[in-house]
CSV table of N, CA and C in Angstrom, one decimal:
chain,number,residue,atom,x,y,z
A,25,GLN,N,-88.3,74.8,-99.6
A,25,GLN,CA,-88.9,73.5,-99.2
A,25,GLN,C,-90.3,73.8,-98.7
A,26,VAL,N,-91.2,72.8,-98.9
A,26,VAL,CA,-92.6,72.8,-98.4
A,26,VAL,C,-92.7,72.5,-97.0
A,27,GLN,N,-93.4,73.3,-96.2
A,27,GLN,CA,-93.6,73.0,-94.8
A,27,GLN,C,-95.1,72.5,-94.7
A,28,LEU,N,-95.2,71.4,-93.9
A,28,LEU,CA,-96.5,70.8,-93.7
A,28,LEU,C,-96.8,70.7,-92.2
A,29,VAL,N,-98.0,71.1,-91.8
A,29,VAL,CA,-98.4,71.0,-90.4
A,29,VAL,C,-99.8,70.3,-90.3
A,30,GLU,N,-99.8,69.1,-89.7
A,30,GLU,CA,-101.0,68.4,-89.5
A,30,GLU,C,-101.7,68.8,-88.2
A,31,SER,N,-103.0,68.7,-88.2
A,31,SER,CA,-103.8,68.9,-87.0
A,31,SER,C,-105.1,68.1,-87.1
A,32,GLY,N,-105.8,68.0,-86.0
A,32,GLY,CA,-107.1,67.4,-86.0
A,32,GLY,C,-107.1,66.0,-85.4
A,33,GLY,N,-106.0,65.5,-85.1
A,33,GLY,CA,-105.9,64.2,-84.5
A,33,GLY,C,-106.4,64.3,-83.0
A,34,GLY,N,-106.6,63.1,-82.4
A,34,GLY,CA,-107.0,63.0,-81.1
A,34,GLY,C,-107.6,61.7,-80.8
A,35,LEU,N,-108.3,61.7,-79.7
A,35,LEU,CA,-109.0,60.4,-79.2
A,35,LEU,C,-110.4,60.4,-79.7
A,36,VAL,N,-110.8,59.3,-80.3
A,36,VAL,CA,-112.2,59.2,-80.7
A,36,VAL,C,-112.7,57.7,-80.5
A,37,GLN,N,-113.9,57.6,-80.2
A,37,GLN,CA,-114.5,56.3,-80.0
A,37,GLN,C,-114.7,55.5,-81.3
A,38,ALA,N,-114.6,54.2,-81.2
A,38,ALA,CA,-114.8,53.4,-82.4
A,38,ALA,C,-116.2,53.8,-83.0
A,39,GLY,N,-116.2,53.9,-84.3
A,39,GLY,CA,-117.5,54.2,-85.0
A,39,GLY,C,-117.6,55.7,-85.2
A,40,GLY,N,-116.7,56.5,-84.6
A,40,GLY,CA,-116.8,57.9,-84.8
A,40,GLY,C,-116.0,58.4,-86.0
A,41,SER,N,-115.9,59.7,-86.1
A,41,SER,CA,-115.3,60.4,-87.2
A,41,SER,C,-114.3,61.4,-86.8
A,42,LEU,N,-113.4,61.6,-87.7
A,42,LEU,CA,-112.4,62.7,-87.5
A,42,LEU,C,-112.1,63.3,-88.9
A,43,ARG,N,-111.7,64.6,-88.8
A,43,ARG,CA,-111.2,65.3,-90.0
A,43,ARG,C,-109.8,65.8,-89.7
A,44,LEU,N,-108.9,65.2,-90.4
A,44,LEU,CA,-107.5,65.7,-90.2
A,44,LEU,C,-107.2,66.8,-91.2
A,45,SER,N,-106.4,67.8,-90.9
A,45,SER,CA,-106.0,68.8,-91.7
A,45,SER,C,-104.5,68.9,-91.9
A,46,CYS,N,-104.1,69.3,-93.0
A,46,CYS,CA,-102.7,69.5,-93.3
A,46,CYS,C,-102.5,70.9,-94.0
A,47,LEU,N,-101.9,71.8,-93.3
A,47,LEU,CA,-101.7,73.1,-93.9
A,47,LEU,C,-100.3,73.1,-94.5
A,48,ALA,N,-100.2,73.6,-95.7
A,48,ALA,CA,-99.0,73.6,-96.5
A,48,ALA,C,-98.6,75.0,-96.8
A,49,SER,N,-97.3,75.2,-96.8
A,49,SER,CA,-96.7,76.4,-97.3
A,49,SER,C,-96.6,76.4,-98.8
A,50,GLY,N,-96.4,77.6,-99.4
A,50,GLY,CA,-96.1,77.6,-100.8
A,50,GLY,C,-97.2,78.4,-101.6
A,51,ARG,N,-96.8,78.9,-102.7
A,51,ARG,CA,-97.6,79.7,-103.5
A,51,ARG,C,-98.3,78.9,-104.6
A,52,THR,N,-97.9,77.7,-104.8
A,52,THR,CA,-98.5,76.9,-105.9
A,52,THR,C,-99.1,75.6,-105.3
A,53,PHE,N,-99.8,75.7,-104.2
A,53,PHE,CA,-100.4,74.6,-103.6
A,53,PHE,C,-101.3,73.8,-104.5
A,54,SER,N,-102.0,74.4,-105.4
A,54,SER,CA,-102.9,73.7,-106.2
A,54,SER,C,-102.2,72.7,-107.1
A,55,THR,N,-100.9,72.9,-107.3
A,55,THR,CA,-100.2,72.0,-108.1
A,55,THR,C,-99.5,70.8,-107.3
A,56,TYR,N,-99.7,70.9,-106.0
A,56,TYR,CA,-99.0,69.8,-105.2
A,56,TYR,C,-99.8,68.5,-105.3
A,57,GLY,N,-99.1,67.4,-105.4
A,57,GLY,CA,-99.8,66.2,-105.1
A,57,GLY,C,-99.6,65.9,-103.6
A,58,MET,N,-100.7,65.4,-103.0
A,58,MET,CA,-100.7,65.2,-101.5
A,58,MET,C,-101.1,63.8,-101.2
A,59,GLY,N,-100.5,63.4,-100.1
A,59,GLY,CA,-100.8,62.0,-99.6
A,59,GLY,C,-100.9,62.0,-98.1
A,60,TRP,N,-101.6,61.0,-97.6
A,60,TRP,CA,-101.7,60.7,-96.2
A,60,TRP,C,-101.2,59.3,-96.0
A,61,PHE,N,-100.4,59.2,-95.0
A,61,PHE,CA,-99.8,57.9,-94.6
A,61,PHE,C,-99.9,57.8,-93.1
A,62,ARG,N,-99.8,56.6,-92.6
A,62,ARG,CA,-99.9,56.4,-91.2
A,62,ARG,C,-99.0,55.3,-90.7
A,63,GLN,N,-98.6,55.4,-89.5
A,63,GLN,CA,-97.7,54.4,-88.9
A,63,GLN,C,-98.1,54.1,-87.5
A,64,ALA,N,-98.5,52.9,-87.3
A,64,ALA,CA,-98.9,52.4,-86.0
A,64,ALA,C,-97.7,51.9,-85.2
A,65,THR,N,-97.7,51.9,-83.9
A,65,THR,CA,-96.6,51.5,-83.1
A,65,THR,C,-96.2,50.0,-83.5
A,66,GLY,N,-94.9,49.9,-83.8
A,66,GLY,CA,-94.4,48.6,-84.1
A,66,GLY,C,-94.7,48.1,-85.6
A,67,LYS,N,-95.3,49.0,-86.4
A,67,LYS,CA,-95.6,48.6,-87.7
A,67,LYS,C,-94.9,49.6,-88.7
A,68,GLU,N,-94.8,49.1,-89.9
A,68,GLU,CA,-94.3,50.0,-91.0
A,68,GLU,C,-95.3,51.0,-91.4
A,69,ARG,N,-94.8,52.1,-91.9
A,69,ARG,CA,-95.6,53.2,-92.5
A,69,ARG,C,-96.4,52.6,-93.6
A,70,GLU,N,-97.7,53.0,-93.7
A,70,GLU,CA,-98.5,52.5,-94.8
A,70,GLU,C,-99.3,53.7,-95.4
A,71,PHE,N,-99.6,53.5,-96.6
A,71,PHE,CA,-100.4,54.5,-97.4
A,71,PHE,C,-101.8,54.5,-97.0
A,72,VAL,N,-102.4,55.6,-96.9
A,72,VAL,CA,-103.8,55.8,-96.6
A,72,VAL,C,-104.6,56.3,-97.7
A,73,ALA,N,-104.3,57.5,-98.2
A,73,ALA,CA,-105.0,58.2,-99.2
A,73,ALA,C,-104.1,59.2,-100.0
A,74,ALA,N,-104.5,59.5,-101.2
A,74,ALA,CA,-103.7,60.5,-102.0
A,74,ALA,C,-104.6,61.2,-102.9
A,75,ILE,N,-104.2,62.4,-103.2
A,75,ILE,CA,-104.9,63.2,-104.2
A,75,ILE,C,-103.9,63.8,-105.2
A,76,SER,N,-104.2,63.7,-106.4
A,76,SER,CA,-103.3,64.1,-107.5
A,76,SER,C,-103.0,65.6,-107.5
A,77,ARG,N,-101.9,65.9,-108.2
A,77,ARG,CA,-101.6,67.3,-108.5
A,77,ARG,C,-102.8,67.8,-109.4
A,78,GLY,N,-103.3,68.9,-109.0
A,78,GLY,CA,-104.5,69.4,-109.6
A,78,GLY,C,-105.8,69.0,-108.9
A,79,GLY,N,-105.7,67.9,-108.2
A,79,GLY,CA,-106.8,67.5,-107.3
A,79,GLY,C,-108.0,66.7,-108.0
A,80,SER,N,-107.8,66.3,-109.2
A,80,SER,CA,-108.8,65.6,-109.9
A,80,SER,C,-108.9,64.1,-109.6
A,81,ILE,N,-107.9,63.5,-109.1
A,81,ILE,CA,-107.9,62.1,-108.9
A,81,ILE,C,-107.6,61.8,-107.4
A,82,THR,N,-108.3,60.9,-106.8
A,82,THR,CA,-108.1,60.4,-105.5
A,82,THR,C,-107.9,58.9,-105.5
A,83,TYR,N,-107.2,58.4,-104.5
A,83,TYR,CA,-107.0,57.0,-104.3
A,83,TYR,C,-106.9,56.6,-102.9
A,84,TYR,N,-107.4,55.5,-102.5
A,84,TYR,CA,-107.5,55.1,-101.1
A,84,TYR,C,-107.0,53.7,-100.9
A,85,ALA,N,-106.3,53.5,-99.8
A,85,ALA,CA,-106.0,52.1,-99.4
A,85,ALA,C,-107.2,51.3,-99.2
A,86,ASP,N,-107.2,50.0,-99.4
A,86,ASP,CA,-108.3,49.2,-99.3
A,86,ASP,C,-108.9,49.2,-97.8
A,87,SER,N,-108.0,49.4,-96.9
A,87,SER,CA,-108.4,49.4,-95.5
A,87,SER,C,-109.3,50.6,-95.1
A,88,VAL,N,-109.2,51.7,-95.9
A,88,VAL,CA,-110.0,52.9,-95.6
A,88,VAL,C,-111.0,53.2,-96.7
A,89,LYS,N,-110.9,52.6,-97.8
A,89,LYS,CA,-111.8,52.9,-98.9
A,89,LYS,C,-113.2,52.7,-98.5
A,90,GLY,N,-114.0,53.7,-98.9
A,90,GLY,CA,-115.5,53.7,-98.6
A,90,GLY,C,-115.8,54.4,-97.3
A,91,ARG,N,-114.9,54.7,-96.5
A,91,ARG,CA,-115.1,55.4,-95.3
A,91,ARG,C,-114.2,56.6,-95.1
A,92,SER,N,-113.4,57.0,-96.1
A,92,SER,CA,-112.5,58.1,-96.0
A,92,SER,C,-112.7,59.0,-97.3
A,93,THR,N,-112.4,60.2,-97.1
A,93,THR,CA,-112.4,61.2,-98.2
A,93,THR,C,-111.2,62.1,-98.0
A,94,VAL,N,-110.4,62.2,-99.1
A,94,VAL,CA,-109.3,63.2,-99.1
A,94,VAL,C,-109.7,64.3,-100.0
A,95,SER,N,-109.5,65.5,-99.6
A,95,SER,CA,-109.9,66.7,-100.4
A,95,SER,C,-108.9,67.8,-100.2
A,96,LYS,N,-109.0,68.8,-101.0
A,96,LYS,CA,-108.2,70.0,-100.9
A,96,LYS,C,-109.0,71.3,-101.0
A,97,ASP,N,-108.5,72.2,-100.2
A,97,ASP,CA,-109.0,73.6,-100.3
A,97,ASP,C,-107.9,74.5,-100.7
A,98,ASN,N,-107.8,74.8,-102.0
A,98,ASN,CA,-106.7,75.5,-102.5
A,98,ASN,C,-106.6,76.9,-101.9
A,99,ALA,N,-107.7,77.5,-101.6
A,99,ALA,CA,-107.7,78.9,-101.0
A,99,ALA,C,-107.1,78.9,-99.6
A,100,LYS,N,-107.1,77.8,-98.9
A,100,LYS,CA,-106.5,77.7,-97.6
A,100,LYS,C,-105.2,76.9,-97.6
A,101,ASN,N,-104.7,76.5,-98.7
A,101,ASN,CA,-103.5,75.7,-98.8
A,101,ASN,C,-103.6,74.5,-97.8
A,102,THR,N,-104.8,73.8,-97.9
A,102,THR,CA,-105.0,72.8,-96.9
A,102,THR,C,-105.6,71.5,-97.6
A,103,VAL,N,-105.0,70.4,-97.2
A,103,VAL,CA,-105.6,69.1,-97.6
A,103,VAL,C,-106.2,68.5,-96.4
A,104,TYR,N,-107.3,67.8,-96.6
A,104,TYR,CA,-108.1,67.1,-95.5
A,104,TYR,C,-108.2,65.6,-95.7
A,105,LEU,N,-108.2,64.9,-94.6
A,105,LEU,CA,-108.6,63.5,-94.6
A,105,LEU,C,-109.7,63.3,-93.6
A,106,GLU,N,-110.9,63.0,-94.2
A,106,GLU,CA,-112.1,62.7,-93.4
A,106,GLU,C,-112.2,61.2,-93.2
A,107,MET,N,-112.3,60.8,-92.0
A,107,MET,CA,-112.4,59.3,-91.8
A,107,MET,C,-113.7,59.1,-90.9
A,108,ASN,N,-114.5,58.2,-91.4
A,108,ASN,CA,-115.7,57.8,-90.7
A,108,ASN,C,-115.6,56.3,-90.3
A,109,SER,N,-116.5,56.0,-89.4
A,109,SER,CA,-116.6,54.6,-89.0
A,109,SER,C,-115.2,54.1,-88.5
A,110,LEU,N,-114.6,54.9,-87.7
A,110,LEU,CA,-113.2,54.6,-87.2
A,110,LEU,C,-113.2,53.3,-86.4
A,111,LYS,N,-112.1,52.6,-86.6
A,111,LYS,CA,-111.8,51.4,-86.0
A,111,LYS,C,-110.6,51.5,-85.1
A,112,PRO,N,-110.5,50.6,-84.1
A,112,PRO,CA,-109.2,50.7,-83.3
A,112,PRO,C,-108.0,50.5,-84.1
A,113,GLU,N,-108.1,49.7,-85.2
A,113,GLU,CA,-106.9,49.5,-86.0
A,113,GLU,C,-106.5,50.7,-86.9
A,114,ASP,N,-107.3,51.8,-86.8
A,114,ASP,CA,-106.9,53.0,-87.4
A,114,ASP,C,-106.0,53.8,-86.5
A,115,THR,N,-105.8,53.4,-85.3
A,115,THR,CA,-104.9,54.1,-84.4
A,115,THR,C,-103.5,54.1,-85.0
A,116,ALA,N,-103.0,55.3,-85.1
A,116,ALA,CA,-101.6,55.5,-85.7
A,116,ALA,C,-101.3,57.0,-85.6
A,117,VAL,N,-100.1,57.3,-85.9
A,117,VAL,CA,-99.7,58.6,-86.2
A,117,VAL,C,-99.9,58.8,-87.7
A,118,TYR,N,-100.6,59.9,-88.0
A,118,TYR,CA,-101.0,60.1,-89.4
A,118,TYR,C,-100.1,61.3,-89.9
A,119,TYR,N,-99.5,61.0,-91.1
A,119,TYR,CA,-98.6,62.0,-91.7
A,119,TYR,C,-99.1,62.5,-93.0
A,120,CYS,N,-99.0,63.8,-93.2
A,120,CYS,CA,-99.3,64.4,-94.5
A,120,CYS,C,-98.0,64.5,-95.3
A,121,ALA,N,-98.1,64.3,-96.6
A,121,ALA,CA,-96.9,64.4,-97.4
A,121,ALA,C,-97.3,65.1,-98.7
A,122,ALA,N,-96.2,65.8,-99.3
A,122,ALA,CA,-96.5,66.6,-100.5
A,122,ALA,C,-95.4,66.3,-101.5
A,123,ARG,N,-95.7,66.5,-102.7
A,123,ARG,CA,-94.8,66.5,-103.8
A,123,ARG,C,-95.1,67.6,-104.8
A,124,THR,N,-94.1,68.2,-105.3
A,124,THR,CA,-94.3,69.4,-106.2
A,124,THR,C,-94.0,69.1,-107.6
A,125,SER,N,-93.6,67.9,-107.9
A,125,SER,CA,-93.2,67.5,-109.3
A,125,SER,C,-93.6,66.1,-109.5
A,126,GLY,N,-93.4,65.6,-110.7
A,126,GLY,CA,-93.7,64.2,-111.0
A,126,GLY,C,-95.0,64.0,-111.6
A,127,SER,N,-95.6,62.9,-111.4
A,127,SER,CA,-96.8,62.5,-112.1
A,127,SER,C,-98.0,63.2,-111.7
A,128,TYR,N,-99.0,63.1,-112.5
A,128,TYR,CA,-100.3,63.7,-112.2
A,128,TYR,C,-101.3,62.6,-111.7
A,129,ARG,N,-100.7,61.5,-111.2
A,129,ARG,CA,-101.5,60.5,-110.6
A,129,ARG,C,-101.7,60.7,-109.1
A,130,ALA,N,-102.5,60.0,-108.5
A,130,ALA,CA,-102.6,60.0,-107.0
A,130,ALA,C,-101.6,58.9,-106.6
A,131,GLU,N,-100.4,59.4,-106.2
A,131,GLU,CA,-99.3,58.4,-105.9
A,131,GLU,C,-99.4,57.8,-104.5
A,132,THR,N,-99.2,56.6,-104.4
A,132,THR,CA,-99.3,55.8,-103.2
A,132,THR,C,-98.0,55.5,-102.5
A,133,THR,N,-96.9,55.8,-103.2
A,133,THR,CA,-95.6,55.4,-102.7
A,133,THR,C,-94.9,56.5,-101.9
A,134,GLY,N,-94.6,56.3,-100.7
A,134,GLY,CA,-94.1,57.3,-99.8
A,134,GLY,C,-92.8,57.9,-100.3
A,135,GLU,N,-92.0,57.1,-101.0
A,135,GLU,CA,-90.7,57.6,-101.5
A,135,GLU,C,-90.8,58.6,-102.6
A,136,LEU,N,-92.0,58.8,-103.1
A,136,LEU,CA,-92.3,59.8,-104.1
A,136,LEU,C,-92.6,61.1,-103.6
A,137,TYR,N,-92.7,61.2,-102.3
A,137,TYR,CA,-93.1,62.5,-101.6
A,137,TYR,C,-91.9,63.0,-100.8
A,138,PRO,N,-91.3,64.1,-101.3
A,138,PRO,CA,-90.2,64.7,-100.6
A,138,PRO,C,-90.5,65.4,-99.3
A,139,TYR,N,-91.7,65.9,-99.1
A,139,TYR,CA,-92.0,66.7,-98.0
A,139,TYR,C,-93.0,66.0,-97.1
A,140,TRP,N,-92.7,66.1,-95.8
A,140,TRP,CA,-93.6,65.4,-94.8
A,140,TRP,C,-93.8,66.3,-93.6
A,141,GLY,N,-95.0,66.2,-93.0
A,141,GLY,CA,-95.3,66.9,-91.8
A,141,GLY,C,-94.8,66.1,-90.6
A,142,GLN,N,-95.0,66.6,-89.4
A,142,GLN,CA,-94.6,66.0,-88.2
A,142,GLN,C,-95.5,64.9,-87.7
A,143,GLY,N,-96.7,64.9,-88.2
A,143,GLY,CA,-97.6,63.8,-87.8
A,143,GLY,C,-98.6,64.3,-86.7
A,144,THR,N,-99.8,63.6,-86.7
A,144,THR,CA,-100.8,63.9,-85.7
A,144,THR,C,-101.3,62.5,-85.3
A,145,GLN,N,-101.4,62.4,-84.0
A,145,GLN,CA,-101.8,61.1,-83.4
A,145,GLN,C,-103.3,60.9,-83.5
A,146,VAL,N,-103.8,59.8,-84.0
A,146,VAL,CA,-105.2,59.4,-84.0
A,146,VAL,C,-105.3,58.1,-83.1
A,147,THR,N,-106.1,58.2,-82.1
A,147,THR,CA,-106.3,57.0,-81.2
A,147,THR,C,-107.8,56.7,-81.2
A,148,VAL,N,-108.1,55.5,-81.6
A,148,VAL,CA,-109.5,55.1,-81.7
A,148,VAL,C,-109.7,54.1,-80.5
A,149,SER,N,-110.6,54.4,-79.6
A,149,SER,CA,-110.8,53.5,-78.5
A,149,SER,C,-111.9,52.6,-78.8
A,150,SER,N,-111.9,51.4,-78.2
A,150,SER,CA,-112.9,50.4,-78.3
A,150,SER,C,-114.0,50.5,-77.3
């Protein structure tokens, strides 16, 4: 099974930036499809960003498009989510997810990701 460990969350002022990291286990990380999801208190989990297996395709939720970047560093077995112009509504627990099979699209559906990290809290103050 793939192990995922998120880091980089914390408290940031509105308008600021964060870079979240997700360290993955495995020898074939470059073939993993990766996703970022978040869940705010009292709300359902929602898709944030994804990068395809192979890393050539990215996709973003409308709520973060234009101010977020998902990327991979295969040498470090790490996927990143950079978020700029943070808003209070970005406050949530952010989860990294991985899949090792399936499509070569940037998948947005959480059910397609078998492996999940424990999450990292992002709090954006006003």
